mmCIF file of C-alpha atoms in Angstrom:
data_model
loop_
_atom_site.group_PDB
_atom_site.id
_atom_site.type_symbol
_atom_site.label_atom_id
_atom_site.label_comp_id
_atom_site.label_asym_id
_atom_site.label_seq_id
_atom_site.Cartn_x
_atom_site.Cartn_y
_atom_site.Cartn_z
ATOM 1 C CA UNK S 1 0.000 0.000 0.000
ATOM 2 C CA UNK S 2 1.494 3.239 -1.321
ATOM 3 C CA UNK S 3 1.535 5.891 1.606
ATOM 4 C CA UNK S 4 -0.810 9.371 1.098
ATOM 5 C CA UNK S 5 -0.792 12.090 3.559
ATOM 6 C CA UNK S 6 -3.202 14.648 3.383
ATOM 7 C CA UNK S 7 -2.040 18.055 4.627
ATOM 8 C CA UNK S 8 -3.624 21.200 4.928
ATOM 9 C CA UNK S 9 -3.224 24.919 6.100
ATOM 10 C CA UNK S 10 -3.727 25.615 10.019
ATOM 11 C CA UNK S 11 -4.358 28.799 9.222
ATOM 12 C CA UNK S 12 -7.284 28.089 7.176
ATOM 13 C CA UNK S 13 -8.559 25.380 9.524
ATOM 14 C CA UNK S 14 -8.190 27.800 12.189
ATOM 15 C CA UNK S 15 -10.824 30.210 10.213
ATOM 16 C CA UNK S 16 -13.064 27.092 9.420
ATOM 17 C CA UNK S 17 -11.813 26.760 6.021
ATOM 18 C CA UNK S 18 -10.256 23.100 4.553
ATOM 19 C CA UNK S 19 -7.514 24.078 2.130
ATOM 20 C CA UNK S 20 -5.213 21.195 1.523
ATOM 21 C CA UNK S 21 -5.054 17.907 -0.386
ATOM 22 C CA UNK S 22 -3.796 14.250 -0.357
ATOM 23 C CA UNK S 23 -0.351 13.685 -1.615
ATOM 24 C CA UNK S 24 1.653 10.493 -2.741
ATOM 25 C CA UNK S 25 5.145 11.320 -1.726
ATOM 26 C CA UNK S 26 6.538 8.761 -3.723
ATOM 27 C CA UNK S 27 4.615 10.370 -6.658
ATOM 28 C CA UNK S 28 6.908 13.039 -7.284
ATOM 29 C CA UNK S 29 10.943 12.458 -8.670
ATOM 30 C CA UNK S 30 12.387 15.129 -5.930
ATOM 31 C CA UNK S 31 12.020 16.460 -2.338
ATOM 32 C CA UNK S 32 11.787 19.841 -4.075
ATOM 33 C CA UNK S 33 9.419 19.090 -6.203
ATOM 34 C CA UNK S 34 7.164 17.294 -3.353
ATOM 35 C CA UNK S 35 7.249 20.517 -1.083
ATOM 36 C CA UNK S 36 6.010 22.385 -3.730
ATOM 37 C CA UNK S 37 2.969 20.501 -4.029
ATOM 38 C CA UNK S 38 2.316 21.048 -0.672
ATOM 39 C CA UNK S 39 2.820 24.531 -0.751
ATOM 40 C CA UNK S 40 0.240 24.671 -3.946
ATOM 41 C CA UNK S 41 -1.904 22.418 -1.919
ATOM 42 C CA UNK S 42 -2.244 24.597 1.089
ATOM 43 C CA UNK S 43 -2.149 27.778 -0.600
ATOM 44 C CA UNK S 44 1.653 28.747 -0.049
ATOM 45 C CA UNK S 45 0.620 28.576 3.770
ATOM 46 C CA UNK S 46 3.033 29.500 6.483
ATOM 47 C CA UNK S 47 1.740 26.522 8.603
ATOM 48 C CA UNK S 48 1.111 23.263 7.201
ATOM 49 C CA UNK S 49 -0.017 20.010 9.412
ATOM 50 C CA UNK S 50 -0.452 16.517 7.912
ATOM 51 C CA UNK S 51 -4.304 15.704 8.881
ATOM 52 C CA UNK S 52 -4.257 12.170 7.869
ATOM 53 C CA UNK S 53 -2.318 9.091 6.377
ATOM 54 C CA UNK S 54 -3.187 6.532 4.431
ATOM 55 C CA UNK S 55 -0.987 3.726 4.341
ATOM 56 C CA UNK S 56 0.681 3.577 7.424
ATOM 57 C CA UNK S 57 -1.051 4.400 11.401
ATOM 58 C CA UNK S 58 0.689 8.006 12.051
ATOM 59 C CA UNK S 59 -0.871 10.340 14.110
ATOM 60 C CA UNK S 60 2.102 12.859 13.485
ATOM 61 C CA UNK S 61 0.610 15.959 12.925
ATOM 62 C CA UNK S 62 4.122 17.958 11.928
ATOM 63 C CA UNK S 63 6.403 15.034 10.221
ATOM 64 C CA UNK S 64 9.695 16.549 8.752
ATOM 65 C CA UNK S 65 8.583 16.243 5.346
ATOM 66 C CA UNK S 66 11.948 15.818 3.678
ATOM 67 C CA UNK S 67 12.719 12.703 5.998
ATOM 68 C CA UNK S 68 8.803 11.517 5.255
ATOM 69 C CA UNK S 69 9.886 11.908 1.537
ATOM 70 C CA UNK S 70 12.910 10.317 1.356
ATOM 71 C CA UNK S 71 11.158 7.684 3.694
ATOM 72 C CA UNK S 72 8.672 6.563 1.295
ATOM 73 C CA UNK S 73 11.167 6.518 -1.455
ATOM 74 C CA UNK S 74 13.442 4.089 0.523
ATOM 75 C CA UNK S 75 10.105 2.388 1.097
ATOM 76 C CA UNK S 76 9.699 1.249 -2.888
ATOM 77 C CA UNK S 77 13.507 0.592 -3.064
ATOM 78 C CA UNK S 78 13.280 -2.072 0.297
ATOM 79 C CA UNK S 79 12.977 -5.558 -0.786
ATOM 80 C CA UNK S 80 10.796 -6.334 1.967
ATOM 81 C CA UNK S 81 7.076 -5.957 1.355
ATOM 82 C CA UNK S 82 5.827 -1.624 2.367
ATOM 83 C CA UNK S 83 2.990 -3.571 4.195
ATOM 84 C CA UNK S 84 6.101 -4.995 6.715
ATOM 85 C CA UNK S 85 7.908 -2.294 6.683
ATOM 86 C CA UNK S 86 5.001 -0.229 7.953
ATOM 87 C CA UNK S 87 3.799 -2.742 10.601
ATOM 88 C CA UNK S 88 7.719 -2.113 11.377
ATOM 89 C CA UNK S 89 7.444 1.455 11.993
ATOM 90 C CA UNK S 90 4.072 1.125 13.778
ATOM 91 C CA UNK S 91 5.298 -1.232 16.507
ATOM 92 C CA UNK S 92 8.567 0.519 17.105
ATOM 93 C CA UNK S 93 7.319 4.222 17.267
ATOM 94 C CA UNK S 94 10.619 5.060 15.495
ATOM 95 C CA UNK S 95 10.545 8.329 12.783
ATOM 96 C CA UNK S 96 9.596 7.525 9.300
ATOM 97 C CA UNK S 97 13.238 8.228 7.677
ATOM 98 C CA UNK S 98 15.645 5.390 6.160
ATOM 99 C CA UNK S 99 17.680 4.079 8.731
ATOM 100 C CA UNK S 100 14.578 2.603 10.331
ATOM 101 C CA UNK S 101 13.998 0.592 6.737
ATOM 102 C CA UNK S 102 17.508 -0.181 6.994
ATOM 103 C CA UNK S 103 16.692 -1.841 10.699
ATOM 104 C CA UNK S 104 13.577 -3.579 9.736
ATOM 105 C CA UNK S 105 15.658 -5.048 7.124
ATOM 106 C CA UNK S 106 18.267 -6.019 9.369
ATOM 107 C CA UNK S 107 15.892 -7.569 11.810
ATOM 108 C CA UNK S 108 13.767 -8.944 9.470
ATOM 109 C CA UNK S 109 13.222 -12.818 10.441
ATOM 110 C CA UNK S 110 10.256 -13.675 8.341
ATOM 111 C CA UNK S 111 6.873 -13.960 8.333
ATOM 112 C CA UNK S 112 4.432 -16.603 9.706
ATOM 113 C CA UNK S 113 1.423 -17.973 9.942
ATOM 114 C CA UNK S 114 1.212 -17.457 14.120
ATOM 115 C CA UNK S 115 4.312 -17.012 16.093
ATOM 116 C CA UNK S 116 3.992 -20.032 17.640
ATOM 117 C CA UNK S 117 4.879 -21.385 14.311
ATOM 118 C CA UNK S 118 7.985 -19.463 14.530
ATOM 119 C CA UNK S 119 8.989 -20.297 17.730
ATOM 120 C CA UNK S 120 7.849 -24.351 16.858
ATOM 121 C CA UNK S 121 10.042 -24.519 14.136
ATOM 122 C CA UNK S 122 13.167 -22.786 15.996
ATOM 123 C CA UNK S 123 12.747 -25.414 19.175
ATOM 124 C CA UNK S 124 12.970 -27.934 16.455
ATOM 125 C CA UNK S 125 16.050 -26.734 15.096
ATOM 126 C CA UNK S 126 17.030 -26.417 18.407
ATOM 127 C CA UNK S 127 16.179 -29.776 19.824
ATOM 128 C CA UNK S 128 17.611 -31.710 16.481
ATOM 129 C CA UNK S 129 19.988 -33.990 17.963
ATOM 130 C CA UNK S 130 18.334 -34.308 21.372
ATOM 131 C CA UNK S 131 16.956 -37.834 22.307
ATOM 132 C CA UNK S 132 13.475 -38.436 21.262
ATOM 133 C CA UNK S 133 12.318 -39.438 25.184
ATOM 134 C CA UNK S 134 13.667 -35.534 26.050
ATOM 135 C CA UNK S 135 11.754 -34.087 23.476
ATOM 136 C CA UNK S 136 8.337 -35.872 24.881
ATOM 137 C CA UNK S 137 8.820 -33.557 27.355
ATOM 138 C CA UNK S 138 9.507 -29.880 25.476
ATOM 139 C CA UNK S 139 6.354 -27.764 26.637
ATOM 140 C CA UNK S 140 6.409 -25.453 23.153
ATOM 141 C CA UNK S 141 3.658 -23.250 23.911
ATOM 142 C CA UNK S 142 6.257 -22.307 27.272
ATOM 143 C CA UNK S 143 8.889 -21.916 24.958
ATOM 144 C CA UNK S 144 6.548 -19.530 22.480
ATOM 145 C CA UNK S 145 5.817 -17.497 24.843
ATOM 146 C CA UNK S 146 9.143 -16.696 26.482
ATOM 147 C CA UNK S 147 10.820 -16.238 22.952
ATOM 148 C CA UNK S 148 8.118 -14.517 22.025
ATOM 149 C CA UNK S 149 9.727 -11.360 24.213
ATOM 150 C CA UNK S 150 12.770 -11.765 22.233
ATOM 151 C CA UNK S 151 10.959 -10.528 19.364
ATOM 152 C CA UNK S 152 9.072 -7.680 17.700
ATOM 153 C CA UNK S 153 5.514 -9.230 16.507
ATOM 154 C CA UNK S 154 3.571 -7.059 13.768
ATOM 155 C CA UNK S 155 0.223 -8.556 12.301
ATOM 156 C CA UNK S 156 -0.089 -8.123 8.846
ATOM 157 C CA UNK S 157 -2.662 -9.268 6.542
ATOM 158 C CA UNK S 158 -4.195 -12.356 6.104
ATOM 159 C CA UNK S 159 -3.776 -12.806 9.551
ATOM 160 C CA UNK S 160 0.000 -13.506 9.858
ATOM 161 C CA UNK S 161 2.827 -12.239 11.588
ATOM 162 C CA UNK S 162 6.049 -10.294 10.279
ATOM 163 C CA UNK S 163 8.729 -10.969 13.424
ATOM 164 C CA UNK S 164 11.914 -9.206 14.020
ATOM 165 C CA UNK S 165 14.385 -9.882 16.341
ATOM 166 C CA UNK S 166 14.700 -6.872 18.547
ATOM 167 C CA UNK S 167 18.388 -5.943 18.494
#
């Protein structure tokens, strides 16, 4: 999902006017030539607030747009999936810019079904060589949730989890 913002003049809101629009960062082929968009979207206004996103759960009302736009370009660039990376960015509370794609790629683990999935398959790995009569007694769902704090956990659709290994 491509991310929009929609920003608009607080001065004009202020007077019970809407002047502003939605914007596709990515849209445009420079930072210059996104901030003048806004600035033709909110009438050249002296202060400018982003009233919504689309795309990603912000509720930053005064992003630094140049790190916003250079964000979102990152964001088609990433070969992880924008619907990760913004789950990502959600769950950490970190700023939009492109050191935090350059974490969630770091981090990135995969992405599963459930995390006890994750965690099923790692005991497994993990208890490979250990004598079958031990293993009778490996409590996973104990194990999933301990590792479980070892981990950033982001749903994502279809009802799967992206995890990350918090670092």
């Amino acid at each position: 999902m491509t991310i929009k913002i929609y920003v608009a003049s607080l001065e004009a809101y202020n007077a019970g006017k809407m002047v502003g629009d939605w914007l596709t960062p990515s849209d445009y082929a420079n930072f210059e030539s996104f901030y003048t968009a806004i600035q033709i979207a909110t009438e050249y206004a002296d202060e400018v607030a982003v009233h919504d996103y689309e795309g990603v759960n912000l509720n930053d009302e005064y992003p630094n747009f140049e790190k916003l736009y250079e964000f979102c370009k990152a964001l088609e660039d990433s070969h992880l999936d924008e619907e990760v990376i913004t789950a990502y960015a959600e769950n950490t509370s970190e700023d939009l810019d492109t050191d935090l794609i350059t974490k969630a790629e770091d981090y990135y683990v995969g992405t599963f079904d459930s995390f006890q999935e994750y965690a099923d398959d790692f005991a497994d790995e993990q208890l490979h060589n250990t004598n079958d009569f031990l293993k009778s007694y490996f409590d996973y769902e104990s194990f999933a949730r301990d590792l479980e704090y070892d981990y950033t956990v982001c749903h994502v659709s279809n009802y799967n989890v992206a995890i990350f290994n918090n670092c």
